[in-house]
Amino acid sequence: MTFLSPERLWLLALAPILVGLYIVLQMRRRNYAVRFTNLALLSQVAPKRPGWRRHVAAGLFLIMIVLMMIGFARPASSVKVPRDRATIMVAVDVSLSMMAQDVAPNRMEAAKAAAKKFIRELPSRFNVGVVSFAGNANLIAAPSADRDTAIASLDQLSLAKRTAIGEAVFTSLQAIRTFDSQAAHDPPPAHIVLLSDGDNTTGRSVQEAIDASRTAHVPVSTIAFGTPYGTVDIEGETTSVSVNKEALKTLATSTQGKAYEAADAGQLRDVYANIGTSLGFKTEHRDVAARYTGIALLFALAAGGASLAWFSRMP
């Protein structure tokens, strides 16, 4: 439990003082009765009452006081609420190496299908944007809750030369920083999912992208498409395009993201599971003082009822 006004908790120090005062008064009352009462006569004429009853009302009253003191300090409980500004950027590699057919039907089509499936399965509370990258990076769908626009943008992808992984990360970060009117000073919680075969051949380096992502506190999860045996035909020549899993893994692990391989059809679900725990909800502290006040009133009623029932007076 947390307290929204912890400086008021000093009142709880009065509770043991009240207990001590009650004990002192009971002892003085007993000593007075012993000193000034003919005990032999009193035992014959006074009705016998269970001694514990007189302490019940006082105990209930004391509990009520403590609960009221706690309520005065404004206790708060932690509650998870959806983060409506949470944003996921999907960056898709469209370099010529993505034509390789070592992932059926080829790396490009497999990446597009995976990205579409991922976007469709995202909960509605997430905004999603799409970036394509080859020799440079382009924002092809600004982050929003519109799933159809994001998916349609993937159908417009076309292949190009070179691979700019670093630029893809920087373009995604820029889209996050301009998400809405408050994003410049209060950027939304975000995550980048980058689908590629892993070789950065132009633009800013992967290390620069790592530094920028860490500064922005935006993790990058990567999904590697391809095998060590991929080849493509470029201008009549067969070129080996082995997937660079290590580069993608370095990008992911260095930014607190996760590195996956497209060989497993269930990978994207794992990506979402990891993203959902950090972006899906935020923790807020809700004032629950009324709860303690209500319980205190129940104890007050119990104390009053016990006192009236047993002693025909209020405590």
CSV table of C-alpha atoms in Angstrom, one decimal:
chain,number,residue,atom,x,y,z
A,1,MET,CA,0.0,0.0,0.0
A,2,THR,CA,1.2,3.5,-0.7
A,3,PHE,CA,0.0,6.8,0.9
A,4,LEU,CA,-0.8,10.0,-1.0
A,5,SER,CA,-0.3,12.1,2.1
A,6,PRO,CA,2.4,10.1,4.1
A,7,GLU,CA,3.1,13.1,6.3
A,8,ARG,CA,-0.2,12.6,8.1
A,9,LEU,CA,0.8,9.1,9.3
A,10,TRP,CA,2.3,10.7,12.4
A,11,LEU,CA,-1.2,10.6,13.9
A,12,LEU,CA,-0.8,6.8,14.2
A,13,ALA,CA,1.7,7.5,17.0
A,14,LEU,CA,-1.3,8.5,19.1
A,15,ALA,CA,-2.8,5.0,19.0
A,16,PRO,CA,-0.3,3.4,21.5
A,17,ILE,CA,-0.8,6.5,23.7
A,18,LEU,CA,-4.5,5.9,23.7
A,19,VAL,CA,-4.0,2.2,24.5
A,20,GLY,CA,-1.6,3.2,27.4
A,21,LEU,CA,-4.1,5.8,28.7
A,22,TYR,CA,-6.9,3.2,28.7
A,23,ILE,CA,-4.8,0.7,30.6
A,24,VAL,CA,-3.8,3.3,33.2
A,25,LEU,CA,-7.4,4.4,33.7
A,26,GLN,CA,-8.5,0.7,34.1
A,27,MET,CA,-5.8,0.2,36.7
A,28,ARG,CA,-6.7,3.3,38.6
A,29,ARG,CA,-10.3,2.3,38.6
A,30,ARG,CA,-9.5,-1.2,40.0
A,31,ASN,CA,-7.2,0.3,42.7
A,32,TYR,CA,-9.9,2.8,43.6
A,33,ALA,CA,-12.5,0.0,43.9
A,34,VAL,CA,-10.2,-2.1,46.0
A,35,ARG,CA,-9.4,0.8,48.4
A,36,PHE,CA,-12.9,2.1,49.0
A,37,THR,CA,-15.1,-0.9,48.6
A,38,ASN,CA,-16.2,-3.5,51.1
A,39,LEU,CA,-15.4,-6.5,48.9
A,40,ALA,CA,-17.2,-9.0,51.0
A,41,LEU,CA,-20.4,-7.0,50.8
A,42,LEU,CA,-19.9,-6.1,47.2
A,43,SER,CA,-19.6,-9.7,46.1
A,44,GLN,CA,-23.0,-10.4,47.6
A,45,VAL,CA,-25.0,-7.5,46.2
A,46,ALA,CA,-23.4,-6.6,42.9
A,47,PRO,CA,-24.4,-8.5,39.8
A,48,LYS,CA,-21.7,-10.5,38.1
A,49,ARG,CA,-20.7,-9.3,34.7
A,50,PRO,CA,-18.0,-10.9,32.4
A,51,GLY,CA,-15.0,-8.6,32.9
A,52,TRP,CA,-14.0,-8.9,29.2
A,53,ARG,CA,-17.2,-7.1,28.0
A,54,ARG,CA,-16.1,-3.7,29.1
A,55,HIS,CA,-13.0,-3.9,27.0
A,56,VAL,CA,-14.8,-5.0,23.8
A,57,ALA,CA,-16.4,-1.6,23.1
A,58,ALA,CA,-13.2,0.2,23.9
A,59,GLY,CA,-11.2,-2.1,21.6
A,60,LEU,CA,-13.7,-1.6,18.7
A,61,PHE,CA,-13.6,2.1,19.3
A,62,LEU,CA,-9.7,2.1,19.2
A,63,ILE,CA,-9.7,0.1,15.9
A,64,MET,CA,-12.1,2.7,14.4
A,65,ILE,CA,-9.7,5.5,15.4
A,66,VAL,CA,-6.8,3.8,13.8
A,67,LEU,CA,-8.7,3.2,10.6
A,68,MET,CA,-9.7,6.8,10.5
A,69,MET,CA,-6.1,7.9,10.9
A,70,ILE,CA,-5.0,5.6,8.1
A,71,GLY,CA,-7.8,7.0,5.9
A,72,PHE,CA,-6.7,10.5,6.8
A,73,ALA,CA,-3.3,9.7,5.2
A,74,ARG,CA,-5.0,8.9,1.9
A,75,PRO,CA,-4.0,5.3,1.3
A,76,ALA,CA,-3.8,4.3,-2.4
A,77,SER,CA,-3.7,1.0,-4.2
A,78,SER,CA,-1.9,0.2,-7.4
A,79,VAL,CA,-4.2,-0.3,-10.4
A,80,LYS,CA,-3.2,-1.3,-13.9
A,81,VAL,CA,-5.0,0.8,-16.6
A,82,PRO,CA,-4.7,0.6,-20.4
A,83,ARG,CA,-2.1,2.9,-22.1
A,84,ASP,CA,-4.1,4.3,-25.0
A,85,ARG,CA,-1.0,6.1,-26.5
A,86,ALA,CA,1.1,2.9,-26.6
A,87,THR,CA,2.7,2.7,-30.0
A,88,ILE,CA,4.3,-0.1,-32.0
A,89,MET,CA,6.4,0.6,-35.1
A,90,VAL,CA,6.8,-2.3,-37.6
A,91,ALA,CA,9.9,-1.8,-39.8
A,92,VAL,CA,10.1,-4.1,-42.8
A,93,ASP,CA,13.3,-4.7,-44.8
A,94,VAL,CA,12.7,-4.3,-48.6
A,95,SER,CA,16.2,-4.8,-49.8
A,96,LEU,CA,17.0,-7.0,-52.8
A,97,SER,CA,18.3,-9.7,-50.5
A,98,MET,CA,14.8,-10.2,-49.3
A,99,MET,CA,14.0,-11.9,-52.6
A,100,ALA,CA,15.9,-15.0,-51.4
A,101,GLN,CA,13.7,-18.1,-51.4
A,102,ASP,CA,15.3,-19.9,-48.5
A,103,VAL,CA,12.2,-18.9,-46.5
A,104,ALA,CA,9.0,-19.9,-48.5
A,105,PRO,CA,7.8,-18.4,-50.7
A,106,ASN,CA,10.6,-15.8,-50.2
A,107,ARG,CA,11.9,-13.7,-47.4
A,108,MET,CA,9.9,-10.6,-48.5
A,109,GLU,CA,6.5,-12.4,-48.7
A,110,ALA,CA,7.1,-14.2,-45.5
A,111,ALA,CA,8.0,-10.9,-43.7
A,112,LYS,CA,4.9,-9.2,-45.2
A,113,ALA,CA,2.6,-12.1,-44.1
A,114,ALA,CA,4.2,-12.1,-40.6
A,115,ALA,CA,3.8,-8.3,-40.3
A,116,LYS,CA,0.1,-8.4,-41.3
A,117,LYS,CA,-0.7,-11.2,-38.9
A,118,PHE,CA,1.1,-9.3,-36.1
A,119,ILE,CA,-0.8,-6.1,-36.8
A,120,ARG,CA,-4.2,-7.9,-37.0
A,121,GLU,CA,-3.6,-9.6,-33.6
A,122,LEU,CA,-2.6,-6.4,-31.8
A,123,PRO,CA,-5.1,-5.3,-29.2
A,124,SER,CA,-7.1,-2.2,-30.1
A,125,ARG,CA,-5.4,-0.2,-27.3
A,126,PHE,CA,-2.1,-0.2,-29.4
A,127,ASN,CA,-1.4,2.3,-32.1
A,128,VAL,CA,0.7,0.9,-35.0
A,129,GLY,CA,2.8,2.4,-37.7
A,130,VAL,CA,4.9,1.0,-40.6
A,131,VAL,CA,8.3,1.8,-41.9
A,132,SER,CA,9.9,0.3,-45.0
A,133,PHE,CA,13.7,0.4,-45.5
A,134,ALA,CA,16.2,-0.4,-48.2
A,135,GLY,CA,18.8,2.2,-49.2
A,136,ASN,CA,16.9,4.6,-47.0
A,137,ALA,CA,13.9,4.4,-44.7
A,138,ASN,CA,10.3,5.7,-45.2
A,139,LEU,CA,7.3,6.1,-43.0
A,140,ILE,CA,4.6,4.5,-45.1
A,141,ALA,CA,1.9,4.4,-42.4
A,142,ALA,CA,1.9,6.9,-39.5
A,143,PRO,CA,1.1,5.3,-36.1
A,144,SER,CA,-2.6,5.1,-35.5
A,145,ALA,CA,-5.4,2.7,-34.4
A,146,ASP,CA,-6.3,2.2,-38.1
A,147,ARG,CA,-5.2,-1.4,-38.8
A,148,ASP,CA,-6.5,-1.4,-42.4
A,149,THR,CA,-4.2,1.5,-43.4
A,150,ALA,CA,-1.2,-0.2,-41.8
A,151,ILE,CA,-1.9,-3.5,-43.5
A,152,ALA,CA,-2.7,-1.9,-46.9
A,153,SER,CA,0.7,-0.1,-46.7
A,154,LEU,CA,2.5,-3.5,-46.7
A,155,ASP,CA,0.9,-4.4,-50.0
A,156,GLN,CA,2.6,-1.4,-51.6
A,157,LEU,CA,6.1,-2.5,-50.7
A,158,SER,CA,8.7,-2.8,-53.5
A,159,LEU,CA,12.3,-4.0,-53.4
A,160,ALA,CA,15.3,-1.7,-53.7
A,161,LYS,CA,19.1,-1.8,-53.3
A,162,ARG,CA,21.0,-1.8,-50.1
A,163,THR,CA,19.9,-2.1,-46.5
A,164,ALA,CA,19.7,0.8,-44.0
A,165,ILE,CA,18.7,-0.8,-40.6
A,166,GLY,CA,20.0,2.1,-38.6
A,167,GLU,CA,17.9,4.5,-40.7
A,168,ALA,CA,14.8,2.3,-40.1
A,169,VAL,CA,15.3,2.7,-36.4
A,170,PHE,CA,15.8,6.5,-36.6
A,171,THR,CA,12.7,6.9,-38.8
A,172,SER,CA,10.6,4.8,-36.4
A,173,LEU,CA,11.8,6.9,-33.5
A,174,GLN,CA,10.9,10.1,-35.3
A,175,ALA,CA,7.4,8.8,-36.0
A,176,ILE,CA,7.1,8.1,-32.2
A,177,ARG,CA,8.3,11.6,-31.3
A,178,THR,CA,5.7,13.2,-33.6
A,179,PHE,CA,2.8,10.8,-32.7
A,180,ASP,CA,0.6,13.6,-31.2
A,181,SER,CA,0.8,17.1,-29.9
A,182,GLN,CA,2.4,16.1,-26.6
A,183,ALA,CA,4.8,13.5,-28.0
A,184,ALA,CA,7.7,16.0,-28.3
A,185,HIS,CA,7.9,16.4,-24.5
A,186,ASP,CA,5.9,13.3,-23.4
A,187,PRO,CA,6.5,10.6,-26.0
A,188,PRO,CA,4.1,7.6,-25.9
A,189,PRO,CA,5.4,4.3,-24.6
A,190,ALA,CA,6.7,2.5,-27.7
A,191,HIS,CA,8.3,-0.5,-29.1
A,192,ILE,CA,9.9,-1.2,-32.5
A,193,VAL,CA,9.6,-4.5,-34.3
A,194,LEU,CA,12.1,-4.8,-37.1
A,195,LEU,CA,11.9,-7.6,-39.7
A,196,SER,CA,15.1,-8.1,-41.7
A,197,ASP,CA,17.8,-10.4,-42.9
A,198,GLY,CA,20.3,-8.5,-40.9
A,199,ASP,CA,23.0,-6.7,-42.9
A,200,ASN,CA,23.3,-3.0,-42.5
A,201,THR,CA,25.0,-1.7,-45.7
A,202,THR,CA,24.3,2.0,-45.8
A,203,GLY,CA,23.2,5.0,-43.6
A,204,ARG,CA,23.8,5.3,-39.9
A,205,SER,CA,25.2,2.3,-38.1
A,206,VAL,CA,23.5,-0.2,-36.0
A,207,GLN,CA,25.4,1.1,-33.0
A,208,GLU,CA,24.1,4.6,-33.6
A,209,ALA,CA,20.6,3.2,-33.8
A,210,ILE,CA,21.2,1.4,-30.5
A,211,ASP,CA,22.4,4.6,-28.8
A,212,ALA,CA,19.3,6.5,-30.1
A,213,SER,CA,16.9,3.8,-29.0
A,214,ARG,CA,18.4,3.6,-25.5
A,215,THR,CA,18.3,7.4,-25.1
A,216,ALA,CA,14.6,7.3,-26.1
A,217,HIS,CA,13.9,4.3,-23.9
A,218,VAL,CA,12.4,2.4,-26.9
A,219,PRO,CA,13.2,-1.3,-27.2
A,220,VAL,CA,13.8,-2.8,-30.6
A,221,SER,CA,12.7,-6.4,-31.1
A,222,THR,CA,14.1,-8.1,-34.2
A,223,ILE,CA,12.9,-11.0,-36.4
A,224,ALA,CA,15.5,-12.6,-38.6
A,225,PHE,CA,14.3,-13.9,-42.0
A,226,GLY,CA,16.6,-16.2,-43.9
A,227,THR,CA,19.2,-19.0,-43.6
A,228,PRO,CA,23.0,-19.2,-44.1
A,229,TYR,CA,22.3,-20.6,-47.6
A,230,GLY,CA,20.1,-17.8,-49.2
A,231,THR,CA,20.9,-16.6,-52.7
A,232,VAL,CA,19.4,-14.0,-55.1
A,233,ASP,CA,19.9,-13.3,-58.8
A,234,ILE,CA,20.9,-9.6,-59.3
A,235,GLU,CA,21.5,-8.4,-62.8
A,236,GLY,CA,22.1,-12.0,-64.0
A,237,GLU,CA,24.5,-12.9,-61.2
A,238,THR,CA,23.8,-15.2,-58.3
A,239,THR,CA,24.7,-13.6,-55.0
A,240,SER,CA,24.9,-15.2,-51.6
A,241,VAL,CA,22.8,-13.4,-49.0
A,242,SER,CA,23.4,-15.2,-45.8
A,243,VAL,CA,21.2,-13.8,-42.9
A,244,ASN,CA,23.1,-11.9,-40.3
A,245,LYS,CA,21.4,-13.0,-37.1
A,246,GLU,CA,24.1,-11.7,-34.8
A,247,ALA,CA,23.7,-8.1,-36.0
A,248,LEU,CA,19.9,-8.3,-35.3
A,249,LYS,CA,20.5,-10.0,-32.0
A,250,THR,CA,22.9,-7.2,-30.9
A,251,LEU,CA,20.4,-4.6,-31.9
A,252,ALA,CA,17.6,-6.3,-29.9
A,253,THR,CA,19.5,-7.2,-26.7
A,254,SER,CA,21.3,-3.9,-26.5
A,255,THR,CA,18.0,-2.0,-26.5
A,256,GLN,CA,16.1,-4.3,-24.0
A,257,GLY,CA,14.2,-6.0,-26.9
A,258,LYS,CA,14.1,-9.6,-27.9
A,259,ALA,CA,15.6,-11.4,-30.9
A,260,TYR,CA,13.6,-14.0,-32.8
A,261,GLU,CA,13.9,-16.1,-35.9
A,262,ALA,CA,11.1,-16.4,-38.5
A,263,ALA,CA,11.6,-20.1,-38.8
A,264,ASP,CA,9.1,-20.4,-35.9
A,265,ALA,CA,5.6,-19.5,-36.9
A,266,GLY,CA,4.7,-18.6,-33.3
A,267,GLN,CA,7.4,-16.0,-32.9
A,268,LEU,CA,5.2,-13.0,-33.4
A,269,ARG,CA,2.9,-14.1,-30.6
A,270,ASP,CA,6.0,-14.1,-28.3
A,271,VAL,CA,6.9,-10.7,-29.5
A,272,TYR,CA,3.5,-9.4,-28.6
A,273,ALA,CA,3.6,-11.1,-25.2
A,274,ASN,CA,6.8,-9.3,-24.3
A,275,ILE,CA,5.6,-6.0,-25.7
A,276,GLY,CA,2.2,-6.3,-23.9
A,277,THR,CA,3.8,-6.5,-20.5
A,278,SER,CA,5.6,-3.2,-20.9
A,279,LEU,CA,3.2,-1.2,-23.1
A,280,GLY,CA,-0.2,-2.7,-22.5
A,281,PHE,CA,-0.8,-1.1,-19.1
A,282,LYS,CA,0.5,1.6,-16.8
A,283,THR,CA,0.3,1.5,-13.0
A,284,GLU,CA,-1.7,4.3,-11.3
A,285,HIS,CA,-2.3,4.9,-7.6
A,286,ARG,CA,-6.0,5.2,-6.8
A,287,ASP,CA,-7.1,6.9,-3.5
A,288,VAL,CA,-8.9,4.3,-1.4
A,289,ALA,CA,-9.4,6.4,1.7
A,290,ALA,CA,-13.2,5.9,1.5
A,291,ARG,CA,-12.6,2.2,1.9
A,292,TYR,CA,-11.0,2.7,5.3
A,293,THR,CA,-13.5,5.3,6.3
A,294,GLY,CA,-16.3,2.9,5.6
A,295,ILE,CA,-14.7,0.1,7.6
A,296,ALA,CA,-14.1,2.5,10.4
A,297,LEU,CA,-17.8,3.4,10.5
A,298,LEU,CA,-18.7,-0.3,10.8
A,299,PHE,CA,-16.4,-0.6,13.8
A,300,ALA,CA,-18.0,2.6,15.3
A,301,LEU,CA,-21.4,1.0,14.9
A,302,ALA,CA,-20.2,-2.2,16.5
A,303,ALA,CA,-18.6,-0.3,19.4
A,304,GLY,CA,-21.8,1.7,20.0
A,305,GLY,CA,-24.0,-1.4,19.6
A,306,ALA,CA,-22.0,-3.4,22.1
A,307,SER,CA,-21.9,-0.6,24.6
A,308,LEU,CA,-25.7,-0.1,24.4
A,309,ALA,CA,-26.5,-3.8,24.6
A,310,TRP,CA,-24.3,-4.5,27.6
A,311,PHE,CA,-24.2,-1.3,29.5
A,312,SER,CA,-27.1,0.8,28.2
A,313,ARG,CA,-24.8,3.7,27.4
A,314,MET,CA,-22.5,4.8,24.6
A,315,PRO,CA,-18.7,4.3,24.9
